[in-house]
Amino acid sequence: MSRHVQEPLAGRGNLAVACEAAGTWAGPSSLCQADDMRKYVIMGIQGSGKGTQAKMLAAGLDLVHISVGDIFRWNVQNHTKMGAQVRRVMAAGELVGDDLVESVVRDRLTQHDWNFGFIIDGFPRNARQAEFFLESYDIDGVIELDLPDSEVRRRVLSRRLCGDCGMDYNLIANSPKVPGRCDMCGGELITREDDTEEALAVRLRDYHNQTNPVLAIFRRKEYVYTVDARPAPEVIQQQIRQYLGLPPHQPGNRASEVA
């Protein structure tokens, strides 16, 4: 039984509200409704803003945002066994092994808490994973955030992380009120271990080598929508939604999207 039947008023979620605002919501029979499970992949080099765009899209459509990077960072910050392994790999500027990434994604998706779908970033990372993913899930679209390597360097080397609460900052677009201190908890802002020129060069090389074959597979299925990742986040989000045929982004939901 659909959630709309069970909860005809309270269960419509953000997507129904967005559809009403766009004038496209017509009740449970409408094509624009949360009952239409959506499954998206968002791809982009570090610094392209894929986490921000995934959160914005997820908040508006009641999707679950699955971030492989966030899962790994949580384990690092909480000093788990997996976190120790990931920390060593990140400090060397390398990508976490495919087997570990695949295991994390598989375990996360088996939780089945994505009633209206999901948007996943950080996976798939190679051709084998892409083929498996397409066989296992009916993907509705792949969003590629395109960013020149020179802009990647500028953005990544300006990132800072609160050593206490883990809040992310970027000194270009999101500077703290007090230099070097977190706005949320007052903790010291630090540079990520993998945000160095040397580590970034390795990541850029590995990303291009691994991602191009994945995108080629998705393009054969006509899934890929390439979006320029240089404009403001709200502009990028509108472009993504236009490509996917979704209701326009509602700026009033910004606080919940980036929380």
Short mmCIF file of C-alpha atoms in Angstrom, two decimals:
data_model
loop_
_atom_site.label_atom_id
_atom_site.label_comp_id
_atom_site.label_asym_id
_atom_site.label_seq_id
_atom_site.Cartn_x
_atom_site.Cartn_y
_atom_site.Cartn_z
CA MET A 1 0.00 0.00 0.00
CA SER A 2 1.36 3.40 -0.91
CA ARG A 3 2.26 5.98 1.69
CA HIS A 4 -0.23 8.38 0.09
CA VAL A 5 -3.08 5.95 0.78
CA GLN A 6 -1.93 5.41 4.35
CA GLU A 7 -1.28 9.09 5.07
CA PRO A 8 -3.35 11.16 2.65
CA LEU A 9 -2.53 14.50 4.30
CA ALA A 10 0.62 14.32 6.38
CA GLY A 11 2.46 11.76 4.25
CA ARG A 12 2.81 13.72 1.04
CA GLY A 13 6.26 15.05 1.93
CA ASN A 14 8.33 17.79 0.38
CA LEU A 15 7.82 16.57 -3.18
CA ALA A 16 4.05 17.03 -3.00
CA VAL A 17 4.52 20.54 -1.63
CA ALA A 18 6.98 21.33 -4.41
CA CYS A 19 4.60 19.96 -7.02
CA GLU A 20 1.74 22.04 -5.65
CA ALA A 21 3.91 25.14 -5.79
CA ALA A 22 4.79 24.35 -9.39
CA GLY A 23 1.14 23.74 -10.23
CA THR A 24 1.70 20.09 -11.15
CA TRP A 25 0.35 18.27 -8.10
CA ALA A 26 -2.97 16.58 -8.81
CA GLY A 27 -3.22 14.05 -6.03
CA PRO A 28 -2.11 10.40 -5.92
CA SER A 29 -2.71 9.86 -9.64
CA SER A 30 -0.28 12.60 -10.68
CA LEU A 31 3.04 11.73 -12.28
CA CYS A 32 4.68 14.29 -9.99
CA GLN A 33 4.39 12.56 -6.63
CA ALA A 34 6.53 10.93 -3.99
CA ASP A 35 5.10 7.49 -4.84
CA ASP A 36 7.26 7.51 -7.96
CA MET A 37 10.44 6.02 -6.54
CA ARG A 38 13.47 7.77 -7.98
CA LYS A 39 17.03 6.53 -7.97
CA TYR A 40 19.83 8.84 -9.05
CA VAL A 41 23.61 8.74 -9.19
CA ILE A 42 25.57 11.99 -8.91
CA MET A 43 29.19 12.04 -10.05
CA GLY A 44 31.91 14.66 -9.85
CA ILE A 45 35.45 15.18 -8.66
CA GLN A 46 36.01 16.34 -5.09
CA GLY A 47 35.21 20.02 -4.85
CA SER A 48 32.53 19.89 -7.56
CA GLY A 49 29.76 20.28 -4.97
CA LYS A 50 28.11 16.91 -5.51
CA GLY A 51 27.37 16.54 -1.79
CA THR A 52 25.62 19.92 -1.70
CA GLN A 53 23.61 19.19 -4.83
CA ALA A 54 22.67 15.71 -3.62
CA LYS A 55 21.40 17.11 -0.31
CA MET A 56 19.37 19.80 -2.06
CA LEU A 57 17.79 17.27 -4.41
CA ALA A 58 17.16 14.75 -1.64
CA ALA A 59 15.47 17.31 0.61
CA GLY A 60 13.04 18.39 -2.07
CA LEU A 61 12.10 14.89 -3.21
CA ASP A 62 12.11 12.93 0.07
CA LEU A 63 15.06 10.90 -1.16
CA VAL A 64 17.76 9.33 0.99
CA HIS A 65 21.19 10.81 0.31
CA ILE A 66 23.81 8.06 0.41
CA SER A 67 27.31 9.50 0.50
CA VAL A 68 30.18 7.04 0.54
CA GLY A 69 32.51 9.85 1.59
CA ASP A 70 30.29 10.82 4.54
CA ILE A 71 30.17 7.21 5.71
CA PHE A 72 33.94 6.98 5.62
CA ARG A 73 34.40 10.36 7.35
CA TRP A 74 32.03 9.30 10.13
CA ASN A 75 34.12 6.19 10.71
CA VAL A 76 37.34 8.23 10.73
CA GLN A 77 35.95 10.77 13.22
CA ASN A 78 34.62 8.00 15.48
CA HIS A 79 37.88 6.03 15.38
CA THR A 80 36.40 2.78 14.13
CA LYS A 81 38.46 -0.03 12.66
CA MET A 82 37.25 0.96 9.20
CA GLY A 83 38.09 4.58 10.01
CA ALA A 84 41.71 3.73 10.80
CA GLN A 85 42.01 1.94 7.47
CA VAL A 86 40.45 4.83 5.58
CA ARG A 87 42.64 7.40 7.35
CA ARG A 88 45.82 5.64 6.19
CA VAL A 89 44.58 5.54 2.60
CA MET A 90 43.45 9.18 2.59
CA ALA A 91 46.72 10.40 4.12
CA ALA A 92 48.53 8.80 1.18
CA GLY A 93 46.27 10.63 -1.24
CA GLU A 94 44.87 7.38 -2.60
CA LEU A 95 41.28 6.24 -3.16
CA VAL A 96 39.71 3.75 -0.79
CA GLY A 97 39.74 0.25 -2.28
CA ASP A 98 36.86 -0.82 -4.49
CA ASP A 99 36.01 -3.85 -2.35
CA LEU A 100 35.50 -1.73 0.76
CA VAL A 101 33.46 0.86 -1.13
CA GLU A 102 31.26 -1.82 -2.66
CA SER A 103 30.72 -3.45 0.72
CA VAL A 104 29.72 -0.15 2.34
CA VAL A 105 27.22 0.66 -0.42
CA ARG A 106 25.73 -2.83 -0.40
CA ASP A 107 25.24 -2.75 3.36
CA ARG A 108 23.73 0.74 3.22
CA LEU A 109 21.22 -0.11 0.49
CA THR A 110 20.06 -3.26 2.29
CA GLN A 111 18.66 -1.04 5.05
CA HIS A 112 15.74 -0.27 2.70
CA ASP A 113 14.91 3.03 4.38
CA TRP A 114 14.70 4.77 1.00
CA ASN A 115 10.93 4.60 0.59
CA PHE A 116 10.87 7.23 -2.15
CA GLY A 117 14.28 6.47 -3.61
CA PHE A 118 17.85 7.60 -3.17
CA ILE A 119 20.61 9.71 -4.62
CA ILE A 120 24.05 8.22 -4.22
CA ASP A 121 27.46 9.87 -4.60
CA GLY A 122 30.85 8.21 -4.52
CA PHE A 123 29.61 5.07 -6.30
CA PRO A 124 29.94 3.33 -8.73
CA ARG A 125 33.66 3.90 -9.23
CA ASN A 126 34.58 1.44 -11.96
CA ALA A 127 33.04 -0.33 -14.94
CA ARG A 128 32.33 -3.56 -13.05
CA GLN A 129 30.47 -1.72 -10.30
CA ALA A 130 28.52 0.31 -12.87
CA GLU A 131 27.35 -2.82 -14.69
CA PHE A 132 26.37 -4.45 -11.40
CA PHE A 133 24.55 -1.34 -10.25
CA LEU A 134 22.52 -1.11 -13.46
CA GLU A 135 21.57 -4.77 -13.17
CA SER A 136 20.49 -4.37 -9.54
CA TYR A 137 18.70 -1.01 -9.62
CA ASP A 138 16.53 0.79 -12.14
CA ILE A 139 18.45 4.08 -12.28
CA ASP A 140 16.44 7.13 -13.36
CA GLY A 141 19.37 9.38 -14.15
CA VAL A 142 23.08 10.05 -13.70
CA ILE A 143 24.13 13.63 -12.96
CA GLU A 144 27.70 14.53 -13.90
CA LEU A 145 29.02 17.74 -12.34
CA ASP A 146 31.69 19.00 -14.72
CA LEU A 147 34.49 21.07 -13.20
CA PRO A 148 37.91 21.94 -14.71
CA ASP A 149 40.90 20.59 -12.81
CA SER A 150 42.17 24.12 -12.17
CA GLU A 151 38.95 25.02 -10.38
CA VAL A 152 39.06 21.74 -8.45
CA ARG A 153 42.48 22.71 -7.07
CA ARG A 154 41.29 26.17 -6.09
CA ARG A 155 38.26 24.82 -4.23
CA VAL A 156 39.80 21.77 -2.59
CA LEU A 157 42.84 23.57 -1.23
CA SER A 158 40.50 26.14 0.37
CA ARG A 159 38.51 23.54 2.32
CA ARG A 160 38.61 23.36 6.08
CA LEU A 161 37.04 20.96 8.58
CA CYS A 162 36.12 21.48 12.22
CA GLY A 163 38.26 19.13 14.26
CA ASP A 164 35.50 18.81 16.89
CA CYS A 165 32.09 18.61 15.19
CA GLY A 166 33.13 17.87 11.60
CA MET A 167 31.43 20.92 10.06
CA ASP A 168 32.72 21.66 6.54
CA TYR A 169 33.90 25.09 5.43
CA ASN A 170 35.32 26.57 2.25
CA LEU A 171 37.36 29.75 2.64
CA ILE A 172 36.22 30.91 -0.81
CA ALA A 173 32.43 30.69 -0.42
CA ASN A 174 31.74 29.71 3.18
CA SER A 175 34.23 31.37 5.52
CA PRO A 176 33.65 31.15 9.30
CA LYS A 177 32.66 34.30 11.17
CA VAL A 178 35.79 34.02 13.30
CA PRO A 179 38.84 33.03 11.24
CA GLY A 180 40.03 29.54 12.10
CA ARG A 181 37.05 28.77 14.38
CA CYS A 182 33.87 26.81 13.76
CA ASP A 183 30.63 28.83 13.82
CA MET A 184 28.76 25.88 15.34
CA CYS A 185 30.96 24.80 18.23
CA GLY A 186 33.98 27.09 18.27
CA GLY A 187 36.34 24.23 17.46
CA GLU A 188 39.56 24.73 15.54
CA LEU A 189 39.34 24.46 11.76
CA ILE A 190 41.90 22.15 10.23
CA THR A 191 42.95 21.10 6.76
CA ARG A 192 41.94 17.60 5.77
CA GLU A 193 44.82 15.17 5.61
CA ASP A 194 44.16 14.50 1.93
CA ASP A 195 43.80 18.15 0.87
CA THR A 196 47.37 18.70 -0.31
CA GLU A 197 48.77 19.41 -3.78
CA GLU A 198 50.37 15.97 -3.93
CA ALA A 199 47.31 14.05 -2.76
CA LEU A 200 45.02 16.06 -5.03
CA ALA A 201 47.15 15.29 -8.08
CA VAL A 202 46.79 11.58 -7.37
CA ARG A 203 43.02 11.90 -6.86
CA LEU A 204 42.53 13.82 -10.09
CA ARG A 205 44.46 11.22 -12.06
CA ASP A 206 42.62 8.30 -10.46
CA TYR A 207 39.24 9.99 -10.81
CA HIS A 208 39.60 10.57 -14.54
CA ASN A 209 41.01 7.10 -15.17
CA GLN A 210 38.21 5.37 -13.28
CA THR A 211 35.28 7.64 -13.98
CA ASN A 212 35.49 7.94 -17.76
CA PRO A 213 34.72 4.22 -18.33
CA VAL A 214 31.80 4.44 -15.85
CA LEU A 215 30.33 7.45 -17.65
CA ALA A 216 30.75 5.65 -20.98
CA ILE A 217 28.63 2.77 -19.68
CA PHE A 218 25.94 5.09 -18.38
CA ARG A 219 25.94 7.10 -21.61
CA ARG A 220 25.23 3.96 -23.62
CA LYS A 221 22.04 3.73 -21.58
CA GLU A 222 21.32 7.46 -22.18
CA TYR A 223 21.32 8.20 -18.46
CA VAL A 224 23.92 10.96 -18.15
CA TYR A 225 23.11 14.65 -17.73
CA THR A 226 26.24 16.84 -17.66
CA VAL A 227 25.93 20.07 -15.68
CA ASP A 228 28.46 22.90 -15.36
CA ALA A 229 29.53 22.90 -11.70
CA ARG A 230 30.95 26.43 -11.68
CA PRO A 231 27.79 28.58 -11.09
CA ALA A 232 26.12 29.16 -7.71
CA PRO A 233 24.62 26.05 -6.04
CA GLU A 234 21.03 27.21 -6.57
CA VAL A 235 21.65 27.73 -10.29
CA ILE A 236 23.17 24.27 -10.61
CA GLN A 237 20.24 22.72 -8.74
CA GLN A 238 17.74 24.34 -11.09
CA GLN A 239 19.65 23.00 -14.08
CA ILE A 240 19.69 19.51 -12.62
CA ARG A 241 15.96 19.56 -11.99
CA GLN A 242 15.27 20.90 -15.45
CA TYR A 243 17.31 18.11 -17.04
CA LEU A 244 15.52 15.48 -14.92
CA GLY A 245 12.05 16.94 -15.52
CA LEU A 246 11.49 17.65 -11.83
CA PRO A 247 9.70 20.50 -9.99
CA PRO A 248 11.78 23.69 -9.56
CA HIS A 249 13.98 24.07 -6.52
CA GLN A 250 12.29 25.92 -3.64
CA PRO A 251 14.92 28.25 -2.09
CA GLY A 252 12.94 28.41 1.16
CA ASN A 253 14.07 24.86 1.94
CA ARG A 254 17.76 25.80 1.81
CA ALA A 255 18.34 25.52 5.57
CA SER A 256 17.14 21.95 5.75
CA GLU A 257 19.04 20.96 2.62
CA VAL A 258 22.50 21.95 3.80
CA ALA A 259 22.11 20.99 7.44
#
